[in-house]
PDB file of C-alpha atoms in Angstrom:
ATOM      1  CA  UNK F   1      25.035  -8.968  13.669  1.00 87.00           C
ATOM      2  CA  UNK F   2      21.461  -8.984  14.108  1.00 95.00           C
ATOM      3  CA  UNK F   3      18.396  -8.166  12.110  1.00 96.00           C
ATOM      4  CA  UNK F   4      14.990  -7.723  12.499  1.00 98.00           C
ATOM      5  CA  UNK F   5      12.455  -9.687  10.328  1.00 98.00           C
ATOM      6  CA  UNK F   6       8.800  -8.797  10.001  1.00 98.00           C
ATOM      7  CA  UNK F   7       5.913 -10.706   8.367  1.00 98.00           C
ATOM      8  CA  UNK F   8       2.401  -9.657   6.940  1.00 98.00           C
ATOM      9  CA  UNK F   9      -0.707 -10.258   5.754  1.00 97.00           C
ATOM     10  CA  UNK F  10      -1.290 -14.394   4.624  1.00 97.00           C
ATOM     11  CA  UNK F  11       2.420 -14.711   5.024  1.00 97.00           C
ATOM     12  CA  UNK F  12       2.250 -13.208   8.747  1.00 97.00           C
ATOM     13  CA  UNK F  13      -0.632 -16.127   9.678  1.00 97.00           C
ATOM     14  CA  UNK F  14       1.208 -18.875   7.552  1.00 96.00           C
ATOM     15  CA  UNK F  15       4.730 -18.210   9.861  1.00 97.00           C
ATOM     16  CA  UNK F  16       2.848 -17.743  13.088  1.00 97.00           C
ATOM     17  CA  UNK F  17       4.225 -14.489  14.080  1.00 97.00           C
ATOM     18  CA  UNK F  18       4.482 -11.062  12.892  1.00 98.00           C
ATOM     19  CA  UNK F  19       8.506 -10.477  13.536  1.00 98.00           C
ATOM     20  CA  UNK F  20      11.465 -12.240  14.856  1.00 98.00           C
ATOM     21  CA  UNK F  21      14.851 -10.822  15.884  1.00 98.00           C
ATOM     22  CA  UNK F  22      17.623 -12.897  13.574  1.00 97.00           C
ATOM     23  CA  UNK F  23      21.201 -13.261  13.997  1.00 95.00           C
ATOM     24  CA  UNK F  24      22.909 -13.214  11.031  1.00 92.00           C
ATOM     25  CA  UNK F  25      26.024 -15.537  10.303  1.00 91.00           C
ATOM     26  CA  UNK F  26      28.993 -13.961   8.519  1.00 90.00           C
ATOM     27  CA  UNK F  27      28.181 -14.210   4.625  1.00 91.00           C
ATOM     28  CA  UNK F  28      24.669 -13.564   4.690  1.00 94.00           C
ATOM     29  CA  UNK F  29      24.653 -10.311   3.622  1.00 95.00           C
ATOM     30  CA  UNK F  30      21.590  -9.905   0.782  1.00 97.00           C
ATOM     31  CA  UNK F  31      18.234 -10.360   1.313  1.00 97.00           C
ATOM     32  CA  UNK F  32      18.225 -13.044  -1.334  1.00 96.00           C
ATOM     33  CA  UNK F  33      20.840 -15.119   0.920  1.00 96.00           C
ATOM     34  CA  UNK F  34      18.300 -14.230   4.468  1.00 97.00           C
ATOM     35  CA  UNK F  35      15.629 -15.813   2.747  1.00 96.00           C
ATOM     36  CA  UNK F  36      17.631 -18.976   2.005  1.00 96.00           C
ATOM     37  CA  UNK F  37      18.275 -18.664   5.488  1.00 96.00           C
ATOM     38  CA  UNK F  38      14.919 -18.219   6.694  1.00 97.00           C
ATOM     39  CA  UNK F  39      13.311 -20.366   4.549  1.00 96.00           C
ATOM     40  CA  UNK F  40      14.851 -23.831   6.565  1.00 96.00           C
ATOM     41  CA  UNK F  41      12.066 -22.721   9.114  1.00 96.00           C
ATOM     42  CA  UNK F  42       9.515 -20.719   7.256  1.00 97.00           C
ATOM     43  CA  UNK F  43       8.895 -22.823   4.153  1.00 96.00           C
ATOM     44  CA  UNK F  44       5.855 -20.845   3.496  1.00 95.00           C
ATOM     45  CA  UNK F  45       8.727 -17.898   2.125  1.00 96.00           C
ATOM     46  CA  UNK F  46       9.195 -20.133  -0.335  1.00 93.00           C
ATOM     47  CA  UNK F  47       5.650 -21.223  -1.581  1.00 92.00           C
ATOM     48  CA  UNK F  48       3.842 -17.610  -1.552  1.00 91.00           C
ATOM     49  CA  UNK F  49       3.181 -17.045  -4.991  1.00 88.00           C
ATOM     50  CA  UNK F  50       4.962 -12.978  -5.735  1.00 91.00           C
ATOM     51  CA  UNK F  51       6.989 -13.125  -2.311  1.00 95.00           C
ATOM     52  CA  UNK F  52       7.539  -8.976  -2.113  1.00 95.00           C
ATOM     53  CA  UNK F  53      10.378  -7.751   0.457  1.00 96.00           C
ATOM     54  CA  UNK F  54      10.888  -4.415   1.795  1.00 97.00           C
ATOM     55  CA  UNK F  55      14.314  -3.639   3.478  1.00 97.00           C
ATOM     56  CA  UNK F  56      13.859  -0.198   5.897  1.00 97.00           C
ATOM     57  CA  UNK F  57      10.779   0.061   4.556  1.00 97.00           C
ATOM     58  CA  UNK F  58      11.380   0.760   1.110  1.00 95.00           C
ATOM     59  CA  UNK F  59      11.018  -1.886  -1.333  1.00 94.00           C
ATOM     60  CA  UNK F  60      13.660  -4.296  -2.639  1.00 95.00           C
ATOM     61  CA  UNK F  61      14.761  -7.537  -4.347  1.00 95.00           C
ATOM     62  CA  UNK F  62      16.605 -10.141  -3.647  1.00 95.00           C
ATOM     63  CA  UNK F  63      20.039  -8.632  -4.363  1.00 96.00           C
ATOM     64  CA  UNK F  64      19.297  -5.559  -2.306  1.00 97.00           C
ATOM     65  CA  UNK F  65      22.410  -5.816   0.454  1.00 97.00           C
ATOM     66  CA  UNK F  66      21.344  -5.876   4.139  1.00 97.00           C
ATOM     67  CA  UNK F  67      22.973  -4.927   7.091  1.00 94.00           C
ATOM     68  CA  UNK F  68      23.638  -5.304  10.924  1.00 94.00           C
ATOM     69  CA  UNK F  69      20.114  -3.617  12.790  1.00 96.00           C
ATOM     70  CA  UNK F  70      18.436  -3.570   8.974  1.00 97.00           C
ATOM     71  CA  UNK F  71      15.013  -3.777   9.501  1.00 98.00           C
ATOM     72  CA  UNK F  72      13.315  -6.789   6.554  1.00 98.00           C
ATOM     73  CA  UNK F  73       9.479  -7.212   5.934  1.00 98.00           C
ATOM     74  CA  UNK F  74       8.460 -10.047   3.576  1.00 98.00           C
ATOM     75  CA  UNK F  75       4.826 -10.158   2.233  1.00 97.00           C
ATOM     76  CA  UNK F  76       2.641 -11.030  -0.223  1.00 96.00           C
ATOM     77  CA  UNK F  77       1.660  -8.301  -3.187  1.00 95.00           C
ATOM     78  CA  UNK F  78      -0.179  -5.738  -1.818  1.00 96.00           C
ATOM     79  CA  UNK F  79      -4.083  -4.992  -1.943  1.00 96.00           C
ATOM     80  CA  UNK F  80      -4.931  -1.877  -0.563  1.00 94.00           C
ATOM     81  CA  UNK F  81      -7.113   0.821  -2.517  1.00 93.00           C
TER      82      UNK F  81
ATOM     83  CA  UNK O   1       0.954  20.771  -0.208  1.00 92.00           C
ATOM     84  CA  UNK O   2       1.049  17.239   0.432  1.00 96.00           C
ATOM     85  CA  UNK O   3      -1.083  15.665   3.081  1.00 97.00           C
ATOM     86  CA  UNK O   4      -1.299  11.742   3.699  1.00 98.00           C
ATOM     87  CA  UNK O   5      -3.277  10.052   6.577  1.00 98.00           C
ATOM     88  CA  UNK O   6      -3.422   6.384   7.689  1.00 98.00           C
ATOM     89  CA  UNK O   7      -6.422   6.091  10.155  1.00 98.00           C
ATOM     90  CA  UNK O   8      -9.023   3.870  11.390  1.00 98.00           C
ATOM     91  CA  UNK O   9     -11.765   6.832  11.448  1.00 98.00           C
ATOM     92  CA  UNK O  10     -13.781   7.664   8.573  1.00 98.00           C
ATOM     93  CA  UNK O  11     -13.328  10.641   6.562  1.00 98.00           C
ATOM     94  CA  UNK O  12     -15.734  13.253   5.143  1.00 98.00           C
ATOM     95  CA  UNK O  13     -15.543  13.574   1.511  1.00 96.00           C
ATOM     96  CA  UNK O  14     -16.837  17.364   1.892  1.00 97.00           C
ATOM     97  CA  UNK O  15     -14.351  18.249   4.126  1.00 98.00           C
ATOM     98  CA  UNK O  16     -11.612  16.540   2.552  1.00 98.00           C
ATOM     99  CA  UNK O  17     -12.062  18.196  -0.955  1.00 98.00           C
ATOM    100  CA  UNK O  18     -12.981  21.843   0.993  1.00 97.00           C
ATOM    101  CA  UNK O  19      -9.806  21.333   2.891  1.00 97.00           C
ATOM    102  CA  UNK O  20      -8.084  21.022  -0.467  1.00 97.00           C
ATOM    103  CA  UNK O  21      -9.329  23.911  -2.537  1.00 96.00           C
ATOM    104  CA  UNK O  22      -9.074  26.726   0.449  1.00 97.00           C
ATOM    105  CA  UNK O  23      -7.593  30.051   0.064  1.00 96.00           C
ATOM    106  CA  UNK O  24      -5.789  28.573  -3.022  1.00 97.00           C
ATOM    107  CA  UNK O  25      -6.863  31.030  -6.216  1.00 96.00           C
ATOM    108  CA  UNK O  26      -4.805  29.363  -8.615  1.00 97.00           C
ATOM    109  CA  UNK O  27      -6.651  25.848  -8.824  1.00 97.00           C
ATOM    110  CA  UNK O  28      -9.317  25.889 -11.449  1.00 98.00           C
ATOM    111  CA  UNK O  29      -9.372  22.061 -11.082  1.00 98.00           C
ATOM    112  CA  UNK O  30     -10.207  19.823  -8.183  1.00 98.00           C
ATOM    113  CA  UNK O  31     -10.169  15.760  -9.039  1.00 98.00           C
ATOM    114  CA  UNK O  32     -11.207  13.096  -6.562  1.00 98.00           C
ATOM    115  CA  UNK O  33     -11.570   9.174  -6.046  1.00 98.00           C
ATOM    116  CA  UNK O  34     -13.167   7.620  -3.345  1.00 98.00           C
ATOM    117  CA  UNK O  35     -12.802   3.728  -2.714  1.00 97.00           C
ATOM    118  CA  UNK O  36     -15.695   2.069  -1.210  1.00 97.00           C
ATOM    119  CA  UNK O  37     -15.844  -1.914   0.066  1.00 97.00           C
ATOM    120  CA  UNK O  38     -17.864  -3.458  -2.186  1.00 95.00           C
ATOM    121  CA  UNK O  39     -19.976  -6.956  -1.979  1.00 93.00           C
ATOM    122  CA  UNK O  40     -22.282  -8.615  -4.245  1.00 92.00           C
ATOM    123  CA  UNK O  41     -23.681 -10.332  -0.760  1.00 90.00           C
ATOM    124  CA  UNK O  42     -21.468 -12.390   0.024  1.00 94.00           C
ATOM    125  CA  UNK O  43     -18.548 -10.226   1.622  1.00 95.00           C
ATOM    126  CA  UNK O  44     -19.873  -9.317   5.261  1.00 97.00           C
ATOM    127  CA  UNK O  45     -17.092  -7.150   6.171  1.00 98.00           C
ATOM    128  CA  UNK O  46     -13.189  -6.913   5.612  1.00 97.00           C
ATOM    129  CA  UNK O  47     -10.269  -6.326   7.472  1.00 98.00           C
ATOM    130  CA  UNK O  48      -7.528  -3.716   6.338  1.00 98.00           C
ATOM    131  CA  UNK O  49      -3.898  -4.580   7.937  1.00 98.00           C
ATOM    132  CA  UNK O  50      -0.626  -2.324   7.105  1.00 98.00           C
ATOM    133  CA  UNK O  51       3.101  -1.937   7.522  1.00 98.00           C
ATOM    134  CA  UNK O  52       3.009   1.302   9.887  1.00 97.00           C
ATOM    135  CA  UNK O  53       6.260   3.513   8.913  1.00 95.00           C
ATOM    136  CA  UNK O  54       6.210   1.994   5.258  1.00 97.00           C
ATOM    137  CA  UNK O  55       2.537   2.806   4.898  1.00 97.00           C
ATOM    138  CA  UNK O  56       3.384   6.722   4.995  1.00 97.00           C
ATOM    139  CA  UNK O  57       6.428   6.936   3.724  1.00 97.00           C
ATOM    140  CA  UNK O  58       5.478   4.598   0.308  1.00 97.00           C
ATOM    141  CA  UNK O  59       2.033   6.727   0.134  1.00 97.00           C
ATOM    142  CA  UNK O  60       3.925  10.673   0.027  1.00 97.00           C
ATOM    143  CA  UNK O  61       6.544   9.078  -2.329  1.00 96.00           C
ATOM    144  CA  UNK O  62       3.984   8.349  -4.490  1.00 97.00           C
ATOM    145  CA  UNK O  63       2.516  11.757  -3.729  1.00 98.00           C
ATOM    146  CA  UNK O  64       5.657  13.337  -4.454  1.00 98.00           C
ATOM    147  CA  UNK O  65       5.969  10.927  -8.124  1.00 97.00           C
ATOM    148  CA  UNK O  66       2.647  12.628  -9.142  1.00 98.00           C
ATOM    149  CA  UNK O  67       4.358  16.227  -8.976  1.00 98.00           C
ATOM    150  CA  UNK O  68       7.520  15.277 -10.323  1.00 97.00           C
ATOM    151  CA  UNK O  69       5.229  14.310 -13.567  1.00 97.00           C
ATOM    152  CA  UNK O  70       2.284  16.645 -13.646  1.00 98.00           C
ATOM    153  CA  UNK O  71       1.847  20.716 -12.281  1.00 98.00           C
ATOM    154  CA  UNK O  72      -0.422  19.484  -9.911  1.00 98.00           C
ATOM    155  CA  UNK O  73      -0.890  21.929  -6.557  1.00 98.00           C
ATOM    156  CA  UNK O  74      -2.006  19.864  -3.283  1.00 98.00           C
ATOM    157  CA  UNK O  75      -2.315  16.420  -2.935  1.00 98.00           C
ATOM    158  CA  UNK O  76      -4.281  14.378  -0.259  1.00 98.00           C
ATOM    159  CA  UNK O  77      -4.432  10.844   0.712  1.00 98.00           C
ATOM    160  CA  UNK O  78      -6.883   9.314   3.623  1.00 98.00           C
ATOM    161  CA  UNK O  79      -6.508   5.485   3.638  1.00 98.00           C
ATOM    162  CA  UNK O  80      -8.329   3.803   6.101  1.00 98.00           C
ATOM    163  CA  UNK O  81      -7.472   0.484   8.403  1.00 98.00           C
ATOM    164  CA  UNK O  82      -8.888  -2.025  10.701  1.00 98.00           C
ATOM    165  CA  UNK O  83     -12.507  -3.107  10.325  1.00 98.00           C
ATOM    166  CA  UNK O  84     -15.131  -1.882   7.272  1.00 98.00           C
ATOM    167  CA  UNK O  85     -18.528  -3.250   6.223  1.00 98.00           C
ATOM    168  CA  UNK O  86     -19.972  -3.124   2.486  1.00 98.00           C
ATOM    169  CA  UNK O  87     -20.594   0.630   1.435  1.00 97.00           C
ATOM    170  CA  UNK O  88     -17.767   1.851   4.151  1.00 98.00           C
ATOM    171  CA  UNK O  89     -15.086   4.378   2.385  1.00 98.00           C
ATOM    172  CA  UNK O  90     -11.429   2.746   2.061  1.00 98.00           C
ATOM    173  CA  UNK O  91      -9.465   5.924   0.013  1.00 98.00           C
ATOM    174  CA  UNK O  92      -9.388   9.005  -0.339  1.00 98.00           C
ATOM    175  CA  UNK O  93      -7.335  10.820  -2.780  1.00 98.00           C
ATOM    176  CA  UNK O  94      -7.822  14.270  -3.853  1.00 98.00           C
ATOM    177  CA  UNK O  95      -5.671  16.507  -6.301  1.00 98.00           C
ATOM    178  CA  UNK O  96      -5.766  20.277  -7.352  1.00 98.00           C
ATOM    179  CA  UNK O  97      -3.989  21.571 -10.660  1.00 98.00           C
ATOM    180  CA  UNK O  98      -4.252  24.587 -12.663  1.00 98.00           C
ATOM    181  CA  UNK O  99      -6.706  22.584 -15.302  1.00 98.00           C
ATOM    182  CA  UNK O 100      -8.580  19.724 -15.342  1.00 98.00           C
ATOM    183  CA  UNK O 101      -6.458  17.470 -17.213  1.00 98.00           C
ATOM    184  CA  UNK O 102      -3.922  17.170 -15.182  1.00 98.00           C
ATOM    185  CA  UNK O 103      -5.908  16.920 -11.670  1.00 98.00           C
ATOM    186  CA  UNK O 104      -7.418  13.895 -13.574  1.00 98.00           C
ATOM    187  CA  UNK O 105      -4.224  12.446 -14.616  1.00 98.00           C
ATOM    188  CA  UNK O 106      -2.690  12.738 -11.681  1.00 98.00           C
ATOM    189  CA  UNK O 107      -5.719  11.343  -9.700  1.00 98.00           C
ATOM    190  CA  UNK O 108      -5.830   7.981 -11.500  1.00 97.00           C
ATOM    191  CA  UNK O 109      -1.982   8.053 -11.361  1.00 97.00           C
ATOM    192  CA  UNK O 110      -2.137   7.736  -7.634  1.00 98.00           C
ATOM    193  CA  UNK O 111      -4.522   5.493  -7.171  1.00 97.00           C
ATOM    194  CA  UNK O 112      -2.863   2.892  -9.842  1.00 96.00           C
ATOM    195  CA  UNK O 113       0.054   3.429  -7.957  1.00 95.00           C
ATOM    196  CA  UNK O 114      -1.444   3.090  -4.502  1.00 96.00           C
ATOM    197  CA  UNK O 115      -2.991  -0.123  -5.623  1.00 95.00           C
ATOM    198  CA  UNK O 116       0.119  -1.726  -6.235  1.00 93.00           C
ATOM    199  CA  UNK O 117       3.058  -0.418  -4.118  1.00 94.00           C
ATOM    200  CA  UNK O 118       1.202   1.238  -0.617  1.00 97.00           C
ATOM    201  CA  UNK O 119       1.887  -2.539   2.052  1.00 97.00           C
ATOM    202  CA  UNK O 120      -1.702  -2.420   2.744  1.00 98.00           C
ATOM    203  CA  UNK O 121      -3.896  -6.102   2.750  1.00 98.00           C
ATOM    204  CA  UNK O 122      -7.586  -6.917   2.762  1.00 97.00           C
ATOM    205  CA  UNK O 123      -9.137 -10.054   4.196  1.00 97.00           C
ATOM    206  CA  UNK O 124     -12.548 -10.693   3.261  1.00 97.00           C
ATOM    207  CA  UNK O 125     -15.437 -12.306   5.988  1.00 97.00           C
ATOM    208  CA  UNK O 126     -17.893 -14.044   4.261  1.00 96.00           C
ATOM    209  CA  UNK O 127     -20.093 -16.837   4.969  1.00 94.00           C
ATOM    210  CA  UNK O 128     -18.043 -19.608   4.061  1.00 94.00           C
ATOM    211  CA  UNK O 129     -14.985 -17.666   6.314  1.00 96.00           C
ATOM    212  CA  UNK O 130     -12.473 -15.396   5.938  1.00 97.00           C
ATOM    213  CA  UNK O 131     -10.123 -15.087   2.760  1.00 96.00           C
ATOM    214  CA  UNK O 132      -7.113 -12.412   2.028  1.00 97.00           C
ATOM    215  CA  UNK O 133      -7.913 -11.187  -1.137  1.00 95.00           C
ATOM    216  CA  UNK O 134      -5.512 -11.749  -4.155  1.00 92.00           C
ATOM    217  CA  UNK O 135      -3.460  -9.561  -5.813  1.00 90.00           C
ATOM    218  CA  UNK O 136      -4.662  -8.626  -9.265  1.00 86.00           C
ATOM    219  CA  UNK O 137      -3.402  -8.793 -12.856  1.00 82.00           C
ATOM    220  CA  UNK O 138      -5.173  -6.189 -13.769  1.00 86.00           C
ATOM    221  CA  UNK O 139      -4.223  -3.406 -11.166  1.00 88.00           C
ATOM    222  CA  UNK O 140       0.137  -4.447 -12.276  1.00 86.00           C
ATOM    223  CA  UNK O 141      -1.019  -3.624 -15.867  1.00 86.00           C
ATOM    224  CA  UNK O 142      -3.094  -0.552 -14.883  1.00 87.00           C
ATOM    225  CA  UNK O 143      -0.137   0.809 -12.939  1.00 88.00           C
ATOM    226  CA  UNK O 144       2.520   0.159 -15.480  1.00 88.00           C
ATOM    227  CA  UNK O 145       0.842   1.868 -17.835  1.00 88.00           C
ATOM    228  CA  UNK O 146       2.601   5.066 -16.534  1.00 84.00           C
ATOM    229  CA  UNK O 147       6.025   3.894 -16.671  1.00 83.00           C
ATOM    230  CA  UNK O 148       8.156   6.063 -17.917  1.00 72.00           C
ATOM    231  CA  UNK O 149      11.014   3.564 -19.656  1.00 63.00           C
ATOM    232  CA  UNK O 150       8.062   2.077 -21.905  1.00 45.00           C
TER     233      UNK O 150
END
């Protein structure tokens, strides 16, 4: 099971790339557990102040369920306008 | 009528708001914002990245929010991305309604909505270097202002 991660903004520059293709181990299957996951390479998930996740583009938390080809954006809150 | 646009092109106000009020008899009301980049001198220019796909589809869904809550007629939303300099336009929205009242509401509705959920960032150039600019307080409390749950 794969999924693909994407990055923005501060967060995006802090990481060092803008997406990454993830396998998924069995039992990681909310974006709360990913970022657990995630987060033993990209400590900077952990240290932006108002992480904000999207999962197929719409927004979500950290309970929102993901699944095999999901596509999940993290970022900081937005400032467009 | 809904109409949103991402683009790194400017837009013309004037056609914008004519494209909104044509052959449409039943609009007495036409309300529009325009966001401009603003600096006090310091800012030199600014950078406007997005999450293409999201972008759109989080822009007409709050679009389609606005006429769920208000009997608006057309919306329109021009957002722009990539590279601006002090004075450049960043927004566009435009609404038409049967009165004023609710072109207005709806108008400031967008835009507080815009602010917070549309995935677009600014970075700011200045002097001193380059800075992504924070998220504000302010625009969370201007935007839940129109919850509907209290």
């Amino acid at each position: 099971m794969v999924i693909k991660v994407l990055y923005f903004a501060s967060l995006r520059e802090a990481i060092g790339m803008p997406m990454e293709i993830v396998p998924l181990p069995s039992g990681v299957t909310t974006v709360g557990a990913l970022l657990a996951l995630l987060a033993e390479r990209h400590p900077e998930l952990l240290t932006t102040k108002n992480l904000r996740c999207a999962v197929n583009q719409t927004m979500a938390t950290k309970e929102t369920g993901i699944a095999d080809g999901d596509e999940v954006a993290f970022f900081p809150p937005v400032t467009g306008g | 009528m809904i109409e949103i646009r991402v683009q790194e092109a400017d837009f013309d106000m004037s056609a914008e708001m004519l494209a909104l009020s044509r052959d449409d008899f039943a609009a007495g009301a036409l309300a529009s914002f325009v966001g401009l980049v603003r600096s006090e001198g310091e800012v030199l220019a600014m950078t406007l990245e997005h999450y293409p796909g999201m972008t759109e589809k989080a822009l007409a869904e709050i679009a389609e929010e606005a006429k769920r809550r208000w009997p608006i007629r057309r919306v329109c939303i021009v957002h722009r991305i990539g590279r601006l300099l002090p004075g450049e336009r960043i927004v566009f929205v435009g609404v038409t309604a049967g009165h004023r009242h609710d072109a207005f509401a709806a108008c400031e509705f967008l835009m507080d909505y815009l602010k917070t959920r549309a995935p677009f960032w600014k970075k700011e150039y200045t002097r001193a270097g380059e800075r992504w600019v924070e998220a504000r307080l302010s625009d969370d409390e201007a935007a839940s202002r129109w919850r509907l749950d209290g």
